[in-house]
XYZ file of C-alpha atoms in Angstrom:
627
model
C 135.406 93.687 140.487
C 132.292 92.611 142.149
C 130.079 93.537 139.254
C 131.905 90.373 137.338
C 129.928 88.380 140.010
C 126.729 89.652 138.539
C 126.935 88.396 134.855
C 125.018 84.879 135.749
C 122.015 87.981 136.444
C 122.636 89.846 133.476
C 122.583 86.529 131.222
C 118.386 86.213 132.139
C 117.875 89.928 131.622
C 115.176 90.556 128.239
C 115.785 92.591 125.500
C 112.906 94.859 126.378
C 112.808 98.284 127.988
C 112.986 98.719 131.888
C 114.435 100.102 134.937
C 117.932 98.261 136.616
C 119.018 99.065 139.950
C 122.087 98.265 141.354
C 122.029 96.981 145.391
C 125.004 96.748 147.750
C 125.133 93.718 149.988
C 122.877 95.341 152.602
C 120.090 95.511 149.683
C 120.282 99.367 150.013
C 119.859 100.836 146.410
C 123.131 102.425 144.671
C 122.026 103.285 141.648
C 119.000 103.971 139.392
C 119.262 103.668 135.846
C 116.755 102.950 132.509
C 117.541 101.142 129.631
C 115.762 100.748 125.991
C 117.029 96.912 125.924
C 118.160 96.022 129.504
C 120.122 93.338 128.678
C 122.509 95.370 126.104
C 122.502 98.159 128.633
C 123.183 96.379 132.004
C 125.662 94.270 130.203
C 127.929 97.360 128.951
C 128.796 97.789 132.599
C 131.318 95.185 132.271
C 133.553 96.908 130.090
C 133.261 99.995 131.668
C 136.152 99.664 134.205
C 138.218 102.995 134.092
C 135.265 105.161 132.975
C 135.011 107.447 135.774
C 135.947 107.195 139.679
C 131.948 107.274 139.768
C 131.228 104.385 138.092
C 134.618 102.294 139.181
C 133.229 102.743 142.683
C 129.589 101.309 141.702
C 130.899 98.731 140.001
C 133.070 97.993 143.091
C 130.232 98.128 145.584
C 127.513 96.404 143.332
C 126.519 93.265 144.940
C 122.837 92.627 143.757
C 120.741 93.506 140.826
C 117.205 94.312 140.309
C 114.744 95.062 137.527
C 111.446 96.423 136.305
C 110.690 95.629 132.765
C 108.108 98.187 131.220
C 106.090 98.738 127.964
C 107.977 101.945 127.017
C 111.006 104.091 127.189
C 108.991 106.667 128.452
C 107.729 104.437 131.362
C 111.131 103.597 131.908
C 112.002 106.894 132.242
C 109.416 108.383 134.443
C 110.026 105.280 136.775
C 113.694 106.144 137.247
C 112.322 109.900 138.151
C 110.023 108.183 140.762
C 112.720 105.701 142.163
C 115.552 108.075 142.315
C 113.580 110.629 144.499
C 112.100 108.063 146.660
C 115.514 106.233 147.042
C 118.415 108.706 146.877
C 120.422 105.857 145.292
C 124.587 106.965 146.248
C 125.725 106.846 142.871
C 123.107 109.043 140.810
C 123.657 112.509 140.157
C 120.912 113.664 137.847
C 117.148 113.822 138.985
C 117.843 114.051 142.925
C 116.203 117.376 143.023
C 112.416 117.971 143.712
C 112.033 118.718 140.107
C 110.118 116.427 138.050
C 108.085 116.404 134.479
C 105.325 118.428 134.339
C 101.409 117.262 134.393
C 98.559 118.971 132.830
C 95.718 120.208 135.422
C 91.798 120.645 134.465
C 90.225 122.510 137.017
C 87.369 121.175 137.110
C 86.589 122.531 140.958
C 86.179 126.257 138.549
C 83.017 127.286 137.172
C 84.803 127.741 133.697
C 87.467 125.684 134.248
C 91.085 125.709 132.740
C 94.365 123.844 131.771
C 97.414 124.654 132.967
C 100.460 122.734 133.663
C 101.671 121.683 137.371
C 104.376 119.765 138.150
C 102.736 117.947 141.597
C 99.869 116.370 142.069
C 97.937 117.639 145.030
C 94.006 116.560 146.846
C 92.125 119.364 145.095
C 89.629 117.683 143.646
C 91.289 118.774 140.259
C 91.743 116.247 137.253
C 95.598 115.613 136.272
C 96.815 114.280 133.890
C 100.734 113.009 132.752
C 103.611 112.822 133.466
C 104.431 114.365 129.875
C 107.893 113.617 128.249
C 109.487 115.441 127.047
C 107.559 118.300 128.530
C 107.178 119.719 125.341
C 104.102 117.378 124.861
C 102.105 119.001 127.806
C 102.765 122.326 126.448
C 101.441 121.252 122.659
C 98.579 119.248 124.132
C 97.409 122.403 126.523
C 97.269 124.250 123.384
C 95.802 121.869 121.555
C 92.988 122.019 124.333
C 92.567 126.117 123.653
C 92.663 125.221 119.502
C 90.528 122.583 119.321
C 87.878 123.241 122.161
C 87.927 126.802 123.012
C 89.469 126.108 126.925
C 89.775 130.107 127.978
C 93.746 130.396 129.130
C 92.773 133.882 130.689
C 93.048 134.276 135.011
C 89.484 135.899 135.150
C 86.840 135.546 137.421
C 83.797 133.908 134.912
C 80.692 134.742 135.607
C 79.362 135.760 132.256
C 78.771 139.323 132.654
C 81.922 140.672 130.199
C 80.454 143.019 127.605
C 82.821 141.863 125.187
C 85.127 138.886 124.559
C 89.054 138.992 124.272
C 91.452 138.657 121.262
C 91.134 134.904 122.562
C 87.590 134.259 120.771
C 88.433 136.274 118.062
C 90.948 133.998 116.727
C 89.421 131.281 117.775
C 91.104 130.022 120.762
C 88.376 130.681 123.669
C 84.515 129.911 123.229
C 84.309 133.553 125.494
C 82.406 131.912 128.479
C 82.923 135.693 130.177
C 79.856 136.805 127.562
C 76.631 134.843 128.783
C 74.843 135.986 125.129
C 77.752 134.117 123.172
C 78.695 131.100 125.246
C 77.237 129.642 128.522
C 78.601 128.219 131.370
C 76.562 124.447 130.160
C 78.234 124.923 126.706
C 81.297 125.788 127.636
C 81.143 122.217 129.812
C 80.767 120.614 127.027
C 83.756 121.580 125.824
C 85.542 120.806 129.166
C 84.348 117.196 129.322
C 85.939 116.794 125.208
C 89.318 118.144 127.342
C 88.732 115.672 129.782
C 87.996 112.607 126.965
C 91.619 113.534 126.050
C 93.894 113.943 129.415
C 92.191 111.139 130.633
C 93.540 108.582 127.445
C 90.505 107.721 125.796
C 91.985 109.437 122.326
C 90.717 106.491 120.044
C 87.198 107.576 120.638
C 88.282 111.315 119.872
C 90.067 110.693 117.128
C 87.182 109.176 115.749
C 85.478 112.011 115.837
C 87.600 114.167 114.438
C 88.370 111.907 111.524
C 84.639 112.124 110.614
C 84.725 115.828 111.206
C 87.968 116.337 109.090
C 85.798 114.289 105.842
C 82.827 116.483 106.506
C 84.897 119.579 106.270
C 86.750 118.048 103.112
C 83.635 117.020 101.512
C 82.095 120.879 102.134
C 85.251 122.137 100.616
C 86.752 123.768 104.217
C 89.965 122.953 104.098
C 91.614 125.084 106.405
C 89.623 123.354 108.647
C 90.144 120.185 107.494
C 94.008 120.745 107.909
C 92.994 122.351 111.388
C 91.586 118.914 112.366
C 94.227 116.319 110.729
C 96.921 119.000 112.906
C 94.985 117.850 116.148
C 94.798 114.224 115.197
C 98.746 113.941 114.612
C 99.002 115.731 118.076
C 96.275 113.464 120.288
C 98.472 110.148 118.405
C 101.721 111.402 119.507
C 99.839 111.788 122.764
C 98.435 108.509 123.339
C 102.137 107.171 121.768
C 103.587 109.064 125.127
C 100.943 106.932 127.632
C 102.616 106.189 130.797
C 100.967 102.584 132.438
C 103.252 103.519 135.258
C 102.355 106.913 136.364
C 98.726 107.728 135.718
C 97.057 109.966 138.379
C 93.861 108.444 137.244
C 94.053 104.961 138.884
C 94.392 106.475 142.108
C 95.278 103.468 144.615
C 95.564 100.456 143.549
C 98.122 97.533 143.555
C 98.280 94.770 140.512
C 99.324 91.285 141.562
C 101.382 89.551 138.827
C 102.168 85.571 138.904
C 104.414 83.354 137.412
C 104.226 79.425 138.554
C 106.178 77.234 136.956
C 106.980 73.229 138.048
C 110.218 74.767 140.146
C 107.787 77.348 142.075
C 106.013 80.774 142.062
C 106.602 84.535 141.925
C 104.492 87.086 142.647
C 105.515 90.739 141.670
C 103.555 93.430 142.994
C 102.986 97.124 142.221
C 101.823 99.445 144.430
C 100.136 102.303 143.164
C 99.508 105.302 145.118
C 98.149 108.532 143.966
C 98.003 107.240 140.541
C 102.036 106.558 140.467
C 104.178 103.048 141.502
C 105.743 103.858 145.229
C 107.826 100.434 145.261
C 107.596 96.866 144.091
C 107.448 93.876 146.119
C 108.796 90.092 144.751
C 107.492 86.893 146.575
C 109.616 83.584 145.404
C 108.592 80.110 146.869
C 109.720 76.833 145.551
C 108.029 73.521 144.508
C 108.242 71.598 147.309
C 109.645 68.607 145.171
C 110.362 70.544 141.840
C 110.337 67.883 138.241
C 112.738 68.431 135.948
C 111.997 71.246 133.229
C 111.534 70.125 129.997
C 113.992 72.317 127.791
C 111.277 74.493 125.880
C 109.074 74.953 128.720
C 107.808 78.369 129.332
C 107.899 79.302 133.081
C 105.270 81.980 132.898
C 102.870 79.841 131.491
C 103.440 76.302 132.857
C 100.975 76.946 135.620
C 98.241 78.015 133.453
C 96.326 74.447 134.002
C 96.871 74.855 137.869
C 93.871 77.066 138.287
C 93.536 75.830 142.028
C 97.302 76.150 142.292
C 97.206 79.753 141.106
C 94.661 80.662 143.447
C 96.575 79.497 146.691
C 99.422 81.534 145.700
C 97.457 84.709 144.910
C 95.522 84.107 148.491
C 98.822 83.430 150.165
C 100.829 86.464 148.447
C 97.490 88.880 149.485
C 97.897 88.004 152.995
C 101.453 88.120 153.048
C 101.750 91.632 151.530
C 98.585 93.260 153.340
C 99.432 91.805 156.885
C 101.719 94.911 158.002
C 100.072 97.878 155.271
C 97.175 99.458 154.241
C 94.883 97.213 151.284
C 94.245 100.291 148.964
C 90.415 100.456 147.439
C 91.286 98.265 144.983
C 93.474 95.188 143.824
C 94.032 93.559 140.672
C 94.394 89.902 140.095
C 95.246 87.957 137.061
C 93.686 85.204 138.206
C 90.120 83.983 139.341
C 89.603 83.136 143.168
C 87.289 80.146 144.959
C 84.572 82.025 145.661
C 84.220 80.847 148.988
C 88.187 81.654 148.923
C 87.580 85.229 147.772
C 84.510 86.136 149.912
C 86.657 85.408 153.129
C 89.702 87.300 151.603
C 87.400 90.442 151.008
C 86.281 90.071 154.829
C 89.486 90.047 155.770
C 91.001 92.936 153.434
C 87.938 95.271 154.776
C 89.143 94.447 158.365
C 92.449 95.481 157.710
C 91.605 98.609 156.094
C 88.341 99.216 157.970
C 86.871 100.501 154.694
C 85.632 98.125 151.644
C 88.453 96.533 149.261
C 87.424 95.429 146.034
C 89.354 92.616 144.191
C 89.429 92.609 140.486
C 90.401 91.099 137.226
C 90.503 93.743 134.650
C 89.878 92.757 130.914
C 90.699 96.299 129.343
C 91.952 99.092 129.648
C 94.822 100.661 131.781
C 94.353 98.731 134.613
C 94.363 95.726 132.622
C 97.570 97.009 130.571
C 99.099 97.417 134.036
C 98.172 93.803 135.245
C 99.999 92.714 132.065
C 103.118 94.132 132.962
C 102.999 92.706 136.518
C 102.758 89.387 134.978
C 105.722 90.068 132.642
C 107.664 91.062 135.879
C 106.989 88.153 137.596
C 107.935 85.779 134.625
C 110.975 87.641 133.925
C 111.495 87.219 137.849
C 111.182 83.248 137.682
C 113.435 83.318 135.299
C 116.337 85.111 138.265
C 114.907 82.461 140.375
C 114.498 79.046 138.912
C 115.886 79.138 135.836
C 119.837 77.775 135.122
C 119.424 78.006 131.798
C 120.110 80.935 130.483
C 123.389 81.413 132.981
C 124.735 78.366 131.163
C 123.474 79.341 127.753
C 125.575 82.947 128.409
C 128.384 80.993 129.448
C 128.947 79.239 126.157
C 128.105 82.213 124.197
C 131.225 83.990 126.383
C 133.125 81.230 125.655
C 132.718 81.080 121.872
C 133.522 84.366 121.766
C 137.020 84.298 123.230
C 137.890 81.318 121.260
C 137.176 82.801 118.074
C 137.946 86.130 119.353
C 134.903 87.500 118.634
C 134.374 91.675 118.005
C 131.126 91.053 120.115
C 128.820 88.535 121.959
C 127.506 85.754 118.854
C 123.384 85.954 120.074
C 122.592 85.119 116.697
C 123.712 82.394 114.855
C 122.699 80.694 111.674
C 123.453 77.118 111.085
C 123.291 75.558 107.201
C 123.395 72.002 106.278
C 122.816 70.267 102.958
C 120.944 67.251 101.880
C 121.035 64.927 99.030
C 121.276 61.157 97.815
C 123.399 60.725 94.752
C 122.700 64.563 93.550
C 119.179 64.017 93.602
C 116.648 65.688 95.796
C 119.350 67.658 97.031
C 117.537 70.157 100.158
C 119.182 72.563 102.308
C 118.317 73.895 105.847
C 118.893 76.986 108.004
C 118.372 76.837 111.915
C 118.778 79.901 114.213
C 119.805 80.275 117.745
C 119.412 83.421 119.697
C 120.813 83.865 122.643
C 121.773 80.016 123.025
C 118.119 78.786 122.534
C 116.734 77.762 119.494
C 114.675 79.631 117.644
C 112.000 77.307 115.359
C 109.899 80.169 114.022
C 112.687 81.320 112.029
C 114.350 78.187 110.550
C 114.291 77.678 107.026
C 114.606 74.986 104.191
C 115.276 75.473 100.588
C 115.659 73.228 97.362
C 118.383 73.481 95.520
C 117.701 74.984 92.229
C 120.862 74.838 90.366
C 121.647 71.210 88.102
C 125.420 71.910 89.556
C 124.413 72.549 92.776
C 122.079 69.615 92.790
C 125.416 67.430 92.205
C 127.773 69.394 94.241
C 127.822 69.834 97.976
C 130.452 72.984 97.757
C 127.953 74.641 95.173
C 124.873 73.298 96.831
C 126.338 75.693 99.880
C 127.210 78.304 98.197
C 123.707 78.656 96.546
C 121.862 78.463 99.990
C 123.878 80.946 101.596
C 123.605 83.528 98.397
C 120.156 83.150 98.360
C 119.252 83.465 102.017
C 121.848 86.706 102.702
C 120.514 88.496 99.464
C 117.262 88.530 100.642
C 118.456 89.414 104.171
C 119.582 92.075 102.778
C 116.998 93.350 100.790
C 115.194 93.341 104.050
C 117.249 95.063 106.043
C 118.063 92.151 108.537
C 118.192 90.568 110.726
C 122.200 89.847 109.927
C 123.902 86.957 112.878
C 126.855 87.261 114.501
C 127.918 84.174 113.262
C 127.187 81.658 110.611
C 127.830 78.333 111.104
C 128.391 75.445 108.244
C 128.449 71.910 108.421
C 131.491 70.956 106.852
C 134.931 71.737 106.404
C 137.638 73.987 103.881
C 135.667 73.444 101.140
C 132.039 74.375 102.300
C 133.548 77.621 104.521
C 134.949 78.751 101.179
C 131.723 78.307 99.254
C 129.837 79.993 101.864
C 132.343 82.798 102.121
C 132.595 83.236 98.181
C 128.273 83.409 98.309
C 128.753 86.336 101.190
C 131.160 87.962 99.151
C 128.618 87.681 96.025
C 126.367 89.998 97.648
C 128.782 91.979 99.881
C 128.575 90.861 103.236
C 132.081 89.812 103.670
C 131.574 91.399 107.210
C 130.150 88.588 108.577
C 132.148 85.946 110.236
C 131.439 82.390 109.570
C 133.019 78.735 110.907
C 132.861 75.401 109.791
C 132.338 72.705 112.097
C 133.637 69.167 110.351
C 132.012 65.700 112.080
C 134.695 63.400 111.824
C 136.909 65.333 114.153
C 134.843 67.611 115.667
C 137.402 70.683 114.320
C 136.364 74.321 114.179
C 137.093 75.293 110.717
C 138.168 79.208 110.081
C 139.350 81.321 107.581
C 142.162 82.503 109.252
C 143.526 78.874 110.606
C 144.464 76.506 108.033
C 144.910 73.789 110.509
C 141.387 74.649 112.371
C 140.429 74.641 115.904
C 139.944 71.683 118.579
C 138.144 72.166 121.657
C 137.931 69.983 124.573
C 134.870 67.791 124.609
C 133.750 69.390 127.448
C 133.848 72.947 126.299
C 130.896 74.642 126.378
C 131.214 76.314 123.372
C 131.263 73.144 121.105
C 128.908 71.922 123.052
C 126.922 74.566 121.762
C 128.137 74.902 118.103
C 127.285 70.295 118.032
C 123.883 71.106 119.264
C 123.337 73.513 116.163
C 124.775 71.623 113.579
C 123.119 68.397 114.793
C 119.602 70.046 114.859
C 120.340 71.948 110.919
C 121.447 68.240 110.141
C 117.858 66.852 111.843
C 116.273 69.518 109.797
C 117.629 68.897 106.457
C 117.354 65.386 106.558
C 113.582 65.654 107.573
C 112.780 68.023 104.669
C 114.940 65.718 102.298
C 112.797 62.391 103.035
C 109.805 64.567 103.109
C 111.061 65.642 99.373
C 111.747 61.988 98.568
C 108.734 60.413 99.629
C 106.710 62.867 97.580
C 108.386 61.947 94.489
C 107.924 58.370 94.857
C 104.470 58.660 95.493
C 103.496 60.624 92.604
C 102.013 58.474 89.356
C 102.869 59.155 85.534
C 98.971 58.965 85.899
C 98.898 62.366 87.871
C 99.721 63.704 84.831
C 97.030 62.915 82.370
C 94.696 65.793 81.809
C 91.471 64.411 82.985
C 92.588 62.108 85.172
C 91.362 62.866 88.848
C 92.126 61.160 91.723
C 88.845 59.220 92.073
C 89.756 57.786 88.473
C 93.440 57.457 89.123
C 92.102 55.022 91.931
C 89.778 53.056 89.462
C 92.331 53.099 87.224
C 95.121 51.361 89.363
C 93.069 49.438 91.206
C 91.891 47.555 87.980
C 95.264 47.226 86.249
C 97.819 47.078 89.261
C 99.888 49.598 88.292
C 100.697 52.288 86.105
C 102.560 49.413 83.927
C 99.243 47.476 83.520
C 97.621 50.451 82.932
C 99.755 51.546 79.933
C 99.287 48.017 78.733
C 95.542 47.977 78.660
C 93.543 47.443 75.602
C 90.736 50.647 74.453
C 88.028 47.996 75.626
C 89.374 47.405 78.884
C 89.906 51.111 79.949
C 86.294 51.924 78.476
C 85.070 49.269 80.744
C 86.735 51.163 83.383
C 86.568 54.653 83.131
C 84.829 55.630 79.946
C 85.025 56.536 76.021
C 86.481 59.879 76.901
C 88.603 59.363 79.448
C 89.769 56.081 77.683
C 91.229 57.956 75.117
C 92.621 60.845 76.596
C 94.807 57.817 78.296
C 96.065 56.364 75.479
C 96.932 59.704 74.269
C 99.319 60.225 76.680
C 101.192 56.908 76.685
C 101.533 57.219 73.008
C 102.870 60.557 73.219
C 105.101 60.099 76.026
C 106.378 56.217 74.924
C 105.134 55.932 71.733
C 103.501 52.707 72.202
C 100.901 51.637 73.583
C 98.492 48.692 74.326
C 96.471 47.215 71.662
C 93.279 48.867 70.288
């Protein structure tokens, strides 16, 4: 099928949540879906062959793929709203109506004005607010707004005159701007603008307030108040958790430039941002014009970070490109500074397009600047399709491993142990990690071996590491690999698997990889497992075990060289190291220092310190130099 032809995409996709679409080979979109971890999600459609006619027929027609990674599930899920409406992808049958989740309106154009819940934005002059998911939220936060600051919910024409208020007031819910003698029309606005503080986002500066309003009424003894207020604050948090970067009526129009430049080339991902919502997504690629080669841990997304000139040709050259056939909105955002002479010929040219001014900016805070940050993870993730071979090859050995060993799933995680010692003493261990086929540093791990068996026997020495490291795995709750890999052969595998079965992970599936003959040890194959040299997979599984082998060894001579350097004299109680250094640098060495007379170690260091010396030789030799 042609989706098979897709997997060298897949392999660079993050684990992060997003938006994938699905293109034919006319770059027409087929289908629209969201993910919480795109990679896990886009990847499933592999397997899915014989699922439905539906989906046989996508993954038939499927010739390109896109995505949009995003901060949130919800994002990702009020994105795929906004993408399947504007693109009536073939394939998707849910969301293709004109329904979509609801905002929350404060009519603000009203004398008294009100919240209510619309599900379109319109040029009213209104404030909106959303989308809410589920649209439960809108519904608790409008009543939150009639709870907390007496918004009226009532139809009526306000002009004060009422003789008496509603039900509404008298339980709280309304301030009862209808009765000029108990509210006005300027207090009641005060009340509307503490709405607006929370449609508009800014709930850290409210909740503030209502945490020192929800003491005072503790302190005073009100506690149905109190509760009243901690109600609220649970409510504006799960509000501010449900923030959408990607559909916010309040940025109005706006586009955010984001930029990747690596040694291989550029991206530039744009967002444009109409009416407060993203109406498409553009992608710019160029490459180097003689690209290096990349050093294995390079990051793209931040090897241009030094290039500040660089980055500024590619933002000018992007602006142009994108503005030269559409409208510059009022504002665009930039991650990255301008020339100055460079920017003030820009602007000219942006306000002659639009024939109106255009603003560019580089936001520190805020939304806009939360926006400008997903750009820019965009366009690294977009490098990545572009430039990067890596991670295609990195999937393909993963693949590989897994139908040699027959595998239940794909091995992203593996943990590689090797031991270290010199004639059972010193004896070290290590643990490296790879995830995904790339090494993982932060989480490797050495250990000493603790056991006086263990410190003599390799088989035990393994068997103490991998007890010790799983048990507290598993006191923590993770994270558990997919495979565990061992340097060594029958003897080690069986150590390690008698130290999983210690603390009841027997689950987990672990090889041994012996040097001499490069064989793939299991339990189930007493004879183990050759590969060709050239297989990908051991490629993969001698890079691991050689880099656990680095790692040991580096700890071990690190443990070594520590022992040699420390001096019987460390050990005297009194003894610092500016007197250690007298003390040796008069005698030689701790030999001629044990040696020493009373009178020559007074001469050198003192009465007291003199004797606290001979002390210890006598007590630790018995003998000591003459008095």
């Amino acid at each position: 099928m042609a989706i098979h032809d897709l997997k060298g995409s897949m392999a660079r996709l993050p684990a992060q949540p997003g938006v994938y679409l699905f293109l034919d080979r006319a770059g027409e979109t087929l289908y629209v879906g969201k993910a919480r971890v795109l990679c896990e999600r886009v990847r499933s459609y592999l397997g899915a062959a014989g699922t439905s006619p539906r989906i046989d027929a996508l993954l038939r027609d499927a010739a390109g793929l896109d995505t949009i990674v995003t901060d949130s599930v919800v994002e990702a899920l009020a994105l795929e709203n906004r993408l399947i409406k504007q693109r009536n992808p073939r394939y998707n049958v849910l969301l293709r109506d004109d329904k979509t989740y609801p905002y929350l309106q404060l009519t603000t154009t009203e004398p008294a004005p009100r919240v209510l819940v619309a599900r379109r934005i319109e040029r009213d002059g209104t404030v909106y607010a959303g989308p809410f998911m589920p649209a439960a939220v809108a519904r608790r936060t409008m009543a939150l707004t009639h709870r907390l600051f007496g918004i009226r919910s009532c139809n009526e024409i306000i002009d004060g005159r009422r003789d008496r208020p509603c039900l509404e007031y008298d339980i709280k819910r309304c301030l009862a701007p209808c009765v000029a003698s108990i509210c006005t029309l300027d207090e009641y606005g005060r009340a509307v603008e503490q709405a607006r503080l929370l449609l508009e986002g800014r709930q850290g500066e409210l909740t503030g307030q209502l945490r020192r309003e929800m003491a005072e009424a503790a302190a005073t003894e009100r506690y149905e108040r109190a509760a009243h207020l901690r109600d609220a604050i649970r409510t504006i948090e799960t509000l501010q958790s449900q923030q959408n970067k990607l559909d916010t009526p309040a940025l109005g129009d706006r586009d955010a430039f984001g930029l990747a430049l690596g040694p291989a080339g550029s991206v530039v991902t744009v967002f444009l941002i109409r009416r407060g919502r993203v109406v498409d997504r553009l992608e710019f690629a160029a490459a180097a014009a003689a690209p290096p080669p990349v050093h294995p841990t390079a990051d793209p997304s931040h090897a241009g970070t030094s290039g500040a000139a660089e980055s500024a040709e590619v933002l000018d050259a992007a602006i142009r490109e994108v503005y030269r056939d559409r409208q510059p909105p009022p504002e665009v955002l930039l991650p990255a500074p301008l020339a100055d002479d460079d920017q003030a010929a820009l602007v000219a040219w942006l306000r002659a397009q639009a024939g109106r001014r255009v603003a560019l900016v580089q936001p520190h805070r805020g939304a806009r600047r939360g926006l400008l940050e997903l750009a820019t993870r965009n366009a690294a993730l977009a490098y990545q399709t572009h430039f990067s071979d890596r991670a295609t090859a990195a999937y393909a050995a993963l693949e590989a491993l897994r139908g040699v060993l027959a595998l239940p799933a794909l091995p992203r995680r593996i943990d590689a142990f090797d031991i270290s010692t010199l004639q059972g003493r010193e004896t070290v261990a290590s643990m490296v990690v790879s995830v995904d086929g790339r090494l993982r540093k932060s989480e490797y791990r050495k250990f000493r071996i603790r056991g006086p068996e263990a410190a003599r026997d390799d088989f035990a020495a393994m068997r103490e590491v991998v007890r010790r490291r799983y048990q507290r795995v598993l006191d923590q709750g993770g994270p558990f690999p997919d495979l565990i890999l061992i340097d060594g052969g029958k003897g080690q595998l069986g150590a390690a698997y008698g130290a999983l079965h210690d603390v009841g992970l027997d689950r987990l599936i672990a090889i041994g990889l012996a040097k001499e003959e490069e064989t793939i040890v299991t339990r189930d194959r007493a004879d183990g497992l050759r590969l060709p040299r050239d297989s990908p997979a051991l490629r993969l599984l001698q890079r691991l075990r050689d880099e656990a082998h680095r790692f040991a060894v580096t700890f071990h001579r690190r443990a070594r060289t520590k022992r040699t350097l420390h001096s019987a004299l460390d050990d005297i109680d009194g003894i610092g190291p500016r007197r250690r250094q007298q003390l040796l640098s008069a005698f030689g060495s701790v030999a001629g220092v044990r040696r020493a007379s009373r009178a020559e170690l007074v001469e050198v260091v003192g009465n007291r310190a003199a004797d606290r010396v001979l002390e210890f030789f006598v007590g630790t030799t018995g003998t000591t130099g003459t008095r």
